[in-house]
Amino acid sequence: MVPLKAETWIWWTFVVLCVICRMISRYLNLGTVRRFQADDYITMVAMCFYTTLIVTINIVAKSDSNLLPPGFDVNSLTPEQIHDRAYGSKLVLVVEQCQIMTVWCEKLCMLLLYRRLTVGVWEIRAIKALFFYVCISWVIMEVLYFGVWCRPFHMYWAVPSTTQCTAATHHLITNAVFNISSDTMILAVALPMFIKTRLPLRKKIAIVGIFSLGTFVIICAILNKVYSFNQPFGLEWTYWYVRESSTALLTANAAFVWALLRRVFKLRSLGSFSGKNTYTPYNGYTPTYTTTHTRVETLHRKKTPRHDEIDLDLLMPDPDEFEGIHRHTEIHRDMGRGLGDERAGRAETGEQQ
């Protein structure tokens, strides 16, 4: 097995490079950091917690805590050993909170990204509901952790302490339920968004790659709890804490990295052999649609810069192509009925005249 220190810093290096690429991509697209959006700043916050997690978890791996094996004689501990175990227990608390903040920040980033790419009514409502669920689950989990599960609070690092404070069983169960359920629902909402869109094989393969990362995040979340319960005195759980947090960050930033690589190396679009972003016509014609200002335009119009540069060519047709679609109907309905609505309007106007 690779030593924890080596694996954690390898993960950290890849994540830092990924986030740097994201920020460069955003800067090149937006022209100034002043135009950065909420998910950009949330990513920065997540990186602070993630770096603290990496540093602290390596210290925890070499430290003792107040989690004592059955039959352990507490009276055999010296004052210095008690102090060291109390210090180690405080670091475990830091690790837990940093891991929570990293993962939950990236959930928000993914939802904000999906919100910018979404045009359907159902998807918008689902993402709003998920956003609420992610936020309220974090609040509930933290309230329980700091104010309910272990009282008084200093018992989290007291030597000796109660099993509920040392093993944090109730918290781990709560965390697993909220964490795994929210990740699963995020994937469940995102997948139909891409399935409904006509995509070339190359883009479908890319989507499978992204969703594979999301699935791996869920697997890591499950395994870190399995090892926390089954091997509480071992270090396996630390590996999976790092893997979950690292993969969550990589997943949330992968699309921006691809956008930068395309810009720097002039890579072709995954969905086009000519290197230009294209969209497959619907039933043989270029679709039209009605915007919120009742204008009728074609999807194949001259592209203009926008804040969410994700030409997420990697995930779906360029969001710029969908910028004018109204947000009150599904895409397929809009494309199929746009021309009909326009003609009906003209006919009605003619009758009135």
mmCIF file of C-alpha atoms in Angstrom:
data_model
loop_
_atom_site.group_PDB
_atom_site.id
_atom_site.type_symbol
_atom_site.label_atom_id
_atom_site.label_comp_id
_atom_site.label_asym_id
_atom_site.label_seq_id
_atom_site.Cartn_x
_atom_site.Cartn_y
_atom_site.Cartn_z
ATOM 1 C CA MET A 1 0.000 0.000 0.000
ATOM 2 C CA VAL A 2 1.202 3.511 -0.835
ATOM 3 C CA PRO A 3 2.056 5.461 2.337
ATOM 4 C CA LEU A 4 -0.648 7.920 3.352
ATOM 5 C CA LYS A 5 1.727 10.885 3.134
ATOM 6 C CA ALA A 6 2.719 10.070 -0.445
ATOM 7 C CA GLU A 7 -0.836 9.476 -1.625
ATOM 8 C CA THR A 8 -2.273 12.575 0.020
ATOM 9 C CA TRP A 9 0.303 14.913 -1.502
ATOM 10 C CA ILE A 10 -0.037 13.306 -4.930
ATOM 11 C CA TRP A 11 -3.773 13.930 -4.752
ATOM 12 C CA TRP A 12 -3.174 17.480 -3.515
ATOM 13 C CA THR A 13 -0.817 18.226 -6.414
ATOM 14 C CA PHE A 14 -3.343 17.096 -9.022
ATOM 15 C CA VAL A 15 -6.167 19.008 -7.341
ATOM 16 C CA VAL A 16 -4.135 22.218 -7.087
ATOM 17 C CA LEU A 17 -3.162 22.001 -10.764
ATOM 18 C CA CYS A 18 -6.796 21.402 -11.661
ATOM 19 C CA VAL A 19 -8.031 24.392 -9.649
ATOM 20 C CA ILE A 20 -5.276 26.634 -11.047
ATOM 21 C CA CYS A 21 -6.324 25.635 -14.565
ATOM 22 C CA ARG A 22 -9.909 26.460 -13.665
ATOM 23 C CA MET A 23 -8.997 29.933 -12.423
ATOM 24 C CA ILE A 24 -6.834 30.648 -15.477
ATOM 25 C CA SER A 25 -9.644 29.490 -17.741
ATOM 26 C CA ARG A 26 -12.132 31.719 -15.961
ATOM 27 C CA TYR A 27 -9.801 34.704 -16.038
ATOM 28 C CA LEU A 28 -9.097 34.331 -19.762
ATOM 29 C CA ASN A 29 -12.790 34.077 -20.473
ATOM 30 C CA LEU A 30 -14.045 36.819 -18.166
ATOM 31 C CA GLY A 31 -11.114 39.214 -18.499
ATOM 32 C CA THR A 32 -10.975 40.100 -14.815
ATOM 33 C CA VAL A 33 -11.331 38.401 -11.447
ATOM 34 C CA ARG A 34 -14.051 40.910 -10.619
ATOM 35 C CA ARG A 35 -16.396 38.979 -12.873
ATOM 36 C CA PHE A 36 -15.767 35.670 -11.131
ATOM 37 C CA GLN A 37 -18.982 33.983 -10.060
ATOM 38 C CA ALA A 38 -20.124 32.360 -6.843
ATOM 39 C CA ASP A 39 -18.814 28.899 -7.668
ATOM 40 C CA ASP A 40 -15.342 30.318 -8.368
ATOM 41 C CA TYR A 41 -15.139 31.779 -4.885
ATOM 42 C CA ILE A 42 -16.645 28.665 -3.331
ATOM 43 C CA THR A 43 -13.902 26.644 -5.033
ATOM 44 C CA MET A 44 -11.269 28.877 -3.427
ATOM 45 C CA VAL A 45 -12.847 28.325 -0.024
ATOM 46 C CA ALA A 46 -12.975 24.584 -0.663
ATOM 47 C CA MET A 47 -9.260 24.583 -1.519
ATOM 48 C CA CYS A 48 -8.436 26.199 1.829
ATOM 49 C CA PHE A 49 -10.358 23.516 3.709
ATOM 50 C CA TYR A 50 -8.913 20.797 1.474
ATOM 51 C CA THR A 51 -5.318 21.892 2.078
ATOM 52 C CA THR A 52 -5.971 22.005 5.817
ATOM 53 C CA LEU A 53 -7.455 18.511 5.561
ATOM 54 C CA ILE A 54 -4.363 17.139 3.809
ATOM 55 C CA VAL A 55 -1.971 18.643 6.341
ATOM 56 C CA THR A 56 -4.023 17.676 9.390
ATOM 57 C CA ILE A 57 -4.873 14.133 8.353
ATOM 58 C CA ASN A 58 -1.171 13.305 8.028
ATOM 59 C CA ILE A 59 -0.657 14.468 11.608
ATOM 60 C CA VAL A 60 -3.686 12.483 12.794
ATOM 61 C CA ALA A 61 -2.257 9.335 11.208
ATOM 62 C CA LYS A 62 0.740 9.586 13.554
ATOM 63 C CA SER A 63 -1.159 10.702 16.646
ATOM 64 C CA ASP A 64 -3.135 8.939 19.345
ATOM 65 C CA SER A 65 -6.654 9.981 20.279
ATOM 66 C CA ASN A 66 -9.185 9.426 23.033
ATOM 67 C CA LEU A 67 -10.613 6.479 21.090
ATOM 68 C CA LEU A 68 -9.361 3.707 23.348
ATOM 69 C CA PRO A 69 -9.591 -0.042 22.657
ATOM 70 C CA PRO A 70 -11.805 -2.191 24.925
ATOM 71 C CA GLY A 71 -10.158 -3.062 28.218
ATOM 72 C CA PHE A 72 -7.612 -0.253 27.985
ATOM 73 C CA ASP A 73 -6.397 0.925 31.402
ATOM 74 C CA VAL A 74 -6.740 4.702 31.391
ATOM 75 C CA ASN A 75 -4.879 4.908 34.697
ATOM 76 C CA SER A 76 -1.750 3.698 32.915
ATOM 77 C CA LEU A 77 -1.557 6.931 30.930
ATOM 78 C CA THR A 78 0.811 9.657 32.044
ATOM 79 C CA PRO A 79 -0.284 13.324 32.033
ATOM 80 C CA GLU A 80 1.843 13.863 28.925
ATOM 81 C CA GLN A 81 0.176 10.967 27.118
ATOM 82 C CA ILE A 82 -3.262 12.260 28.084
ATOM 83 C CA HIS A 83 -2.304 15.668 26.693
ATOM 84 C CA ASP A 84 -1.109 14.108 23.432
ATOM 85 C CA ARG A 85 -4.292 12.076 23.055
ATOM 86 C CA ALA A 86 -6.434 15.150 23.718
ATOM 87 C CA TYR A 87 -4.457 17.048 21.059
ATOM 88 C CA GLY A 88 -4.873 14.197 18.581
ATOM 89 C CA SER A 89 -8.619 14.131 19.236
ATOM 90 C CA LYS A 90 -8.878 17.846 18.497
ATOM 91 C CA LEU A 91 -7.137 17.258 15.178
ATOM 92 C CA VAL A 92 -9.644 14.507 14.355
ATOM 93 C CA LEU A 93 -12.375 17.096 14.840
ATOM 94 C CA VAL A 94 -10.529 19.458 12.467
ATOM 95 C CA VAL A 95 -10.188 16.685 9.868
ATOM 96 C CA GLU A 96 -13.894 15.890 10.075
ATOM 97 C CA GLN A 97 -14.961 19.496 9.621
ATOM 98 C CA CYS A 98 -12.506 20.179 6.787
ATOM 99 C CA GLN A 99 -13.680 17.093 4.944
ATOM 100 C CA ILE A 100 -17.317 18.100 5.376
ATOM 101 C CA MET A 101 -16.693 21.645 4.161
ATOM 102 C CA THR A 102 -14.676 20.500 1.149
ATOM 103 C CA VAL A 103 -17.283 18.017 -0.019
ATOM 104 C CA TRP A 104 -20.281 20.272 0.606
ATOM 105 C CA CYS A 105 -18.632 23.220 -1.143
ATOM 106 C CA GLU A 106 -18.131 21.107 -4.238
ATOM 107 C CA LYS A 107 -21.755 19.975 -4.148
ATOM 108 C CA LEU A 108 -22.740 23.645 -4.349
ATOM 109 C CA CYS A 109 -20.296 24.235 -7.210
ATOM 110 C CA MET A 110 -21.756 21.376 -9.220
ATOM 111 C CA LEU A 111 -25.307 22.606 -8.654
ATOM 112 C CA LEU A 112 -24.392 26.152 -9.672
ATOM 113 C CA LEU A 113 -22.767 24.807 -12.826
ATOM 114 C CA TYR A 114 -25.807 22.691 -13.692
ATOM 115 C CA ARG A 115 -28.072 25.666 -13.026
ATOM 116 C CA ARG A 116 -26.255 27.727 -15.650
ATOM 117 C CA LEU A 117 -26.567 24.931 -18.187
ATOM 118 C CA THR A 118 -30.216 24.168 -17.481
ATOM 119 C CA VAL A 119 -33.105 25.391 -19.622
ATOM 120 C CA GLY A 120 -35.929 23.015 -18.729
ATOM 121 C CA VAL A 121 -38.540 23.804 -16.101
ATOM 122 C CA TRP A 122 -38.294 20.408 -14.422
ATOM 123 C CA GLU A 123 -34.515 20.573 -14.199
ATOM 124 C CA ILE A 124 -34.530 24.093 -12.789
ATOM 125 C CA ARG A 125 -36.992 23.118 -10.066
ATOM 126 C CA ALA A 126 -35.051 19.954 -9.286
ATOM 127 C CA ILE A 127 -31.777 21.851 -8.970
ATOM 128 C CA LYS A 128 -33.370 24.457 -6.696
ATOM 129 C CA ALA A 129 -34.783 21.693 -4.515
ATOM 130 C CA LEU A 130 -31.398 19.978 -4.424
ATOM 131 C CA PHE A 131 -29.681 23.241 -3.543
ATOM 132 C CA PHE A 132 -32.053 23.602 -0.600
ATOM 133 C CA TYR A 133 -31.490 19.980 0.432
ATOM 134 C CA VAL A 134 -27.700 20.338 0.333
ATOM 135 C CA CYS A 135 -27.795 23.513 2.420
ATOM 136 C CA ILE A 136 -30.326 22.293 4.984
ATOM 137 C CA SER A 137 -28.582 18.925 5.341
ATOM 138 C CA TRP A 138 -25.325 20.716 6.136
ATOM 139 C CA VAL A 139 -27.054 22.897 8.741
ATOM 140 C CA ILE A 140 -28.770 19.927 10.399
ATOM 141 C CA MET A 141 -25.582 17.861 10.429
ATOM 142 C CA GLU A 142 -23.507 20.650 11.964
ATOM 143 C CA VAL A 143 -26.118 21.524 14.586
ATOM 144 C CA LEU A 144 -26.255 17.891 15.644
ATOM 145 C CA TYR A 145 -22.472 17.575 15.657
ATOM 146 C CA PHE A 146 -21.770 20.685 17.705
ATOM 147 C CA GLY A 147 -24.844 20.796 19.892
ATOM 148 C CA VAL A 148 -26.425 17.370 20.320
ATOM 149 C CA TRP A 149 -24.337 14.249 19.796
ATOM 150 C CA CYS A 150 -21.630 14.991 22.353
ATOM 151 C CA ARG A 151 -22.328 17.123 25.410
ATOM 152 C CA PRO A 152 -20.528 18.911 26.874
ATOM 153 C CA PHE A 153 -18.592 19.738 23.723
ATOM 154 C CA HIS A 154 -15.127 19.326 25.245
ATOM 155 C CA MET A 155 -15.849 15.620 25.667
ATOM 156 C CA TYR A 156 -14.882 15.242 22.003
ATOM 157 C CA TRP A 157 -11.255 15.414 23.147
ATOM 158 C CA ALA A 158 -11.512 14.494 26.842
ATOM 159 C CA VAL A 159 -9.519 11.476 28.065
ATOM 160 C CA PRO A 160 -11.360 9.301 28.917
ATOM 161 C CA SER A 161 -14.687 10.102 27.251
ATOM 162 C CA THR A 162 -17.935 8.434 26.217
ATOM 163 C CA THR A 163 -18.120 6.151 23.199
ATOM 164 C CA GLN A 164 -20.500 8.520 21.428
ATOM 165 C CA CYS A 165 -17.946 11.315 21.674
ATOM 166 C CA THR A 166 -14.878 9.265 20.749
ATOM 167 C CA ALA A 167 -16.368 7.192 17.907
ATOM 168 C CA ALA A 168 -18.970 9.786 16.810
ATOM 169 C CA THR A 169 -21.206 6.972 15.607
ATOM 170 C CA HIS A 170 -24.384 9.027 15.321
ATOM 171 C CA HIS A 171 -22.586 11.773 13.425
ATOM 172 C CA LEU A 172 -21.022 9.335 10.972
ATOM 173 C CA ILE A 173 -24.426 7.814 10.229
ATOM 174 C CA THR A 174 -25.981 11.253 9.736
ATOM 175 C CA ASN A 175 -23.111 12.322 7.503
ATOM 176 C CA ALA A 176 -23.347 9.166 5.405
ATOM 177 C CA VAL A 177 -27.092 9.563 4.863
ATOM 178 C CA PHE A 178 -26.938 13.217 3.813
ATOM 179 C CA ASN A 179 -23.703 12.907 1.844
ATOM 180 C CA ILE A 180 -24.525 9.813 -0.189
ATOM 181 C CA SER A 181 -28.152 10.785 -0.797
ATOM 182 C CA SER A 182 -27.269 14.277 -2.044
ATOM 183 C CA ASP A 183 -24.522 12.993 -4.359
ATOM 184 C CA THR A 184 -26.868 10.370 -5.769
ATOM 185 C CA MET A 185 -29.616 12.920 -6.383
ATOM 186 C CA ILE A 186 -27.183 15.324 -8.061
ATOM 187 C CA LEU A 187 -26.188 12.596 -10.497
ATOM 188 C CA ALA A 188 -29.821 11.582 -10.989
ATOM 189 C CA VAL A 189 -30.803 15.145 -11.906
ATOM 190 C CA ALA A 190 -27.796 15.827 -14.121
ATOM 191 C CA LEU A 191 -27.949 12.662 -16.204
ATOM 192 C CA PRO A 192 -31.377 13.342 -17.804
ATOM 193 C CA MET A 193 -30.183 16.844 -18.720
ATOM 194 C CA PHE A 194 -27.540 15.352 -20.979
ATOM 195 C CA ILE A 195 -29.566 12.382 -22.206
ATOM 196 C CA LYS A 196 -32.254 14.708 -23.593
ATOM 197 C CA THR A 197 -29.671 16.544 -25.669
ATOM 198 C CA ARG A 198 -28.581 15.119 -29.011
ATOM 199 C CA LEU A 199 -24.887 14.375 -28.542
ATOM 200 C CA PRO A 200 -22.213 12.850 -30.772
ATOM 201 C CA LEU A 201 -20.575 9.656 -29.557
ATOM 202 C CA ARG A 202 -17.438 11.517 -28.469
ATOM 203 C CA LYS A 203 -19.393 13.709 -26.082
ATOM 204 C CA LYS A 204 -21.299 10.760 -24.701
ATOM 205 C CA ILE A 205 -17.984 9.067 -23.921
ATOM 206 C CA ALA A 206 -16.792 12.230 -22.164
ATOM 207 C CA ILE A 207 -19.986 12.354 -20.104
ATOM 208 C CA VAL A 208 -19.450 8.755 -19.033
ATOM 209 C CA GLY A 209 -16.004 9.792 -17.805
ATOM 210 C CA ILE A 210 -17.375 12.673 -15.752
ATOM 211 C CA PHE A 211 -20.158 10.563 -14.268
ATOM 212 C CA SER A 212 -17.642 7.849 -13.461
ATOM 213 C CA LEU A 213 -15.799 10.371 -11.292
ATOM 214 C CA GLY A 214 -19.070 11.278 -9.593
ATOM 215 C CA THR A 215 -19.789 7.623 -8.969
ATOM 216 C CA PHE A 216 -16.317 7.160 -7.503
ATOM 217 C CA VAL A 217 -17.018 10.013 -5.074
ATOM 218 C CA ILE A 218 -20.053 8.089 -3.815
ATOM 219 C CA ILE A 219 -18.018 4.887 -3.507
ATOM 220 C CA CYS A 220 -15.397 6.754 -1.472
ATOM 221 C CA ALA A 221 -18.106 8.190 0.786
ATOM 222 C CA ILE A 222 -19.417 4.693 1.443
ATOM 223 C CA LEU A 223 -16.016 3.130 2.062
ATOM 224 C CA ASN A 224 -14.732 5.793 4.440
ATOM 225 C CA LYS A 225 -17.745 5.122 6.662
ATOM 226 C CA VAL A 226 -17.378 1.347 6.334
ATOM 227 C CA TYR A 227 -13.791 1.531 7.554
ATOM 228 C CA SER A 228 -14.690 4.080 10.237
ATOM 229 C CA PHE A 229 -17.184 1.603 11.705
ATOM 230 C CA ASN A 230 -15.344 -1.668 11.095
ATOM 231 C CA GLN A 231 -11.746 -0.564 11.691
ATOM 232 C CA PRO A 232 -11.968 2.476 13.987
ATOM 233 C CA PHE A 233 -8.412 1.946 15.248
ATOM 234 C CA GLY A 234 -6.933 1.592 11.761
ATOM 235 C CA LEU A 235 -5.975 4.175 9.132
ATOM 236 C CA GLU A 236 -7.976 2.955 6.137
ATOM 237 C CA TRP A 237 -10.642 5.580 6.715
ATOM 238 C CA THR A 238 -8.070 8.359 6.286
ATOM 239 C CA TYR A 239 -7.228 7.173 2.769
ATOM 240 C CA TRP A 240 -10.859 7.242 1.725
ATOM 241 C CA TYR A 241 -11.480 10.652 3.291
ATOM 242 C CA VAL A 242 -8.712 12.050 1.105
ATOM 243 C CA ARG A 243 -9.875 10.176 -1.997
ATOM 244 C CA GLU A 244 -13.444 11.414 -1.637
ATOM 245 C CA SER A 245 -12.473 15.042 -1.116
ATOM 246 C CA SER A 246 -9.893 14.974 -3.914
ATOM 247 C CA THR A 247 -12.189 13.347 -6.454
ATOM 248 C CA ALA A 248 -15.005 15.755 -5.578
ATOM 249 C CA LEU A 249 -12.740 18.702 -6.378
ATOM 250 C CA LEU A 250 -11.488 17.129 -9.597
ATOM 251 C CA THR A 251 -15.030 16.357 -10.741
ATOM 252 C CA ALA A 252 -16.264 19.898 -10.123
ATOM 253 C CA ASN A 253 -13.360 21.451 -12.053
ATOM 254 C CA ALA A 254 -12.757 18.977 -14.882
ATOM 255 C CA ALA A 255 -14.877 20.839 -17.434
ATOM 256 C CA PHE A 256 -13.012 24.102 -16.875
ATOM 257 C CA VAL A 257 -9.683 22.338 -17.320
ATOM 258 C CA TRP A 258 -10.859 21.007 -20.669
ATOM 259 C CA ALA A 259 -11.945 24.514 -21.706
ATOM 260 C CA LEU A 260 -8.434 25.808 -20.942
ATOM 261 C CA LEU A 261 -6.736 22.951 -22.789
ATOM 262 C CA ARG A 262 -8.858 23.632 -25.853
ATOM 263 C CA ARG A 263 -7.967 27.311 -25.727
ATOM 264 C CA VAL A 264 -4.224 26.806 -25.204
ATOM 265 C CA PHE A 265 -3.608 23.827 -27.478
ATOM 266 C CA LYS A 266 -6.313 24.649 -30.051
ATOM 267 C CA LEU A 267 -7.923 21.263 -29.531
ATOM 268 C CA ARG A 268 -10.919 20.291 -31.602
ATOM 269 C CA SER A 269 -14.373 20.035 -30.147
ATOM 270 C CA LEU A 270 -15.285 16.568 -28.968
ATOM 271 C CA GLY A 271 -18.433 16.829 -30.992
ATOM 272 C CA SER A 272 -17.010 18.246 -34.217
ATOM 273 C CA PHE A 273 -14.370 17.132 -36.695
ATOM 274 C CA SER A 274 -13.815 20.689 -37.870
ATOM 275 C CA GLY A 275 -12.960 22.006 -34.433
ATOM 276 C CA LYS A 276 -16.056 24.189 -34.234
ATOM 277 C CA ASN A 277 -18.932 23.760 -31.837
ATOM 278 C CA THR A 278 -21.937 22.358 -33.659
ATOM 279 C CA TYR A 279 -25.431 21.250 -32.857
ATOM 280 C CA THR A 280 -27.323 18.450 -34.571
ATOM 281 C CA PRO A 281 -30.483 19.825 -36.256
ATOM 282 C CA TYR A 282 -33.807 18.548 -34.988
ATOM 283 C CA ASN A 283 -35.658 16.407 -37.557
ATOM 284 C CA GLY A 284 -33.531 17.758 -40.368
ATOM 285 C CA TYR A 285 -33.999 21.482 -39.835
ATOM 286 C CA THR A 286 -32.280 24.112 -37.793
ATOM 287 C CA PRO A 287 -34.500 24.565 -34.724
ATOM 288 C CA THR A 288 -36.008 27.879 -33.772
ATOM 289 C CA TYR A 289 -37.326 28.980 -30.451
ATOM 290 C CA THR A 290 -39.120 31.787 -28.716
ATOM 291 C CA THR A 291 -37.253 33.739 -26.050
ATOM 292 C CA THR A 292 -38.741 35.471 -23.032
ATOM 293 C CA HIS A 293 -38.887 38.611 -25.203
ATOM 294 C CA THR A 294 -40.964 36.721 -27.821
ATOM 295 C CA ARG A 295 -38.139 36.871 -30.371
ATOM 296 C CA VAL A 296 -37.618 34.019 -32.784
ATOM 297 C CA GLU A 297 -33.994 33.140 -33.479
ATOM 298 C CA THR A 298 -32.028 30.136 -34.643
ATOM 299 C CA LEU A 299 -29.635 28.188 -32.495
ATOM 300 C CA HIS A 300 -26.978 28.666 -35.177
ATOM 301 C CA ARG A 301 -26.380 32.337 -34.504
ATOM 302 C CA LYS A 302 -23.149 34.185 -33.955
ATOM 303 C CA LYS A 303 -21.858 33.306 -30.531
ATOM 304 C CA THR A 304 -21.269 36.012 -27.962
ATOM 305 C CA PRO A 305 -19.200 35.835 -24.781
ATOM 306 C CA ARG A 306 -20.983 34.985 -21.591
ATOM 307 C CA HIS A 307 -20.007 34.556 -17.984
ATOM 308 C CA ASP A 308 -20.218 30.781 -17.869
ATOM 309 C CA GLU A 309 -17.594 30.110 -20.469
ATOM 310 C CA ILE A 310 -17.908 26.428 -20.028
ATOM 311 C CA ASP A 311 -18.093 25.673 -23.631
ATOM 312 C CA LEU A 312 -18.827 22.493 -21.891
ATOM 313 C CA ASP A 313 -18.257 20.900 -25.070
ATOM 314 C CA LEU A 314 -17.072 18.230 -22.698
ATOM 315 C CA LEU A 315 -20.511 17.693 -21.229
ATOM 316 C CA MET A 316 -23.062 18.947 -23.709
ATOM 317 C CA PRO A 317 -23.482 21.312 -26.675
ATOM 318 C CA ASP A 318 -21.974 24.713 -26.010
ATOM 319 C CA PRO A 319 -24.162 26.597 -23.488
ATOM 320 C CA ASP A 320 -23.853 29.649 -25.743
ATOM 321 C CA GLU A 321 -26.048 27.818 -28.220
ATOM 322 C CA PHE A 322 -28.811 27.596 -25.616
ATOM 323 C CA GLU A 323 -28.490 31.094 -24.188
ATOM 324 C CA GLY A 324 -31.690 32.431 -25.747
ATOM 325 C CA ILE A 325 -33.959 29.477 -25.114
ATOM 326 C CA HIS A 326 -36.755 30.480 -22.765
ATOM 327 C CA ARG A 327 -36.725 28.814 -19.370
ATOM 328 C CA HIS A 328 -40.396 27.919 -19.210
ATOM 329 C CA THR A 329 -40.542 24.836 -21.462
ATOM 330 C CA GLU A 330 -38.464 21.774 -22.159
ATOM 331 C CA ILE A 331 -35.939 21.953 -24.987
ATOM 332 C CA HIS A 332 -37.620 19.346 -27.163
ATOM 333 C CA ARG A 333 -41.001 21.069 -26.876
ATOM 334 C CA ASP A 334 -39.472 24.426 -27.707
ATOM 335 C CA MET A 335 -37.649 23.185 -30.789
ATOM 336 C CA GLY A 336 -40.627 21.255 -32.077
ATOM 337 C CA ARG A 337 -43.202 24.006 -31.584
ATOM 338 C CA GLY A 338 -41.256 27.222 -32.064
ATOM 339 C CA LEU A 339 -42.134 27.638 -35.720
ATOM 340 C CA GLY A 340 -45.739 26.642 -35.101
ATOM 341 C CA ASP A 341 -46.144 29.261 -32.385
ATOM 342 C CA GLU A 342 -44.734 31.946 -34.647
ATOM 343 C CA ARG A 343 -47.046 31.041 -37.531
ATOM 344 C CA ALA A 344 -50.067 30.864 -35.220
ATOM 345 C CA GLY A 345 -49.257 34.318 -33.914
ATOM 346 C CA ARG A 346 -49.054 35.731 -37.413
ATOM 347 C CA ALA A 347 -52.341 34.081 -38.369
ATOM 348 C CA GLU A 348 -54.074 35.528 -35.315
ATOM 349 C CA THR A 349 -52.738 38.976 -36.124
ATOM 350 C CA GLY A 350 -54.053 38.651 -39.680
ATOM 351 C CA GLU A 351 -57.533 37.708 -38.460
ATOM 352 C CA GLN A 352 -57.673 40.699 -36.159
ATOM 353 C CA GLN A 353 -56.764 42.968 -39.018
#
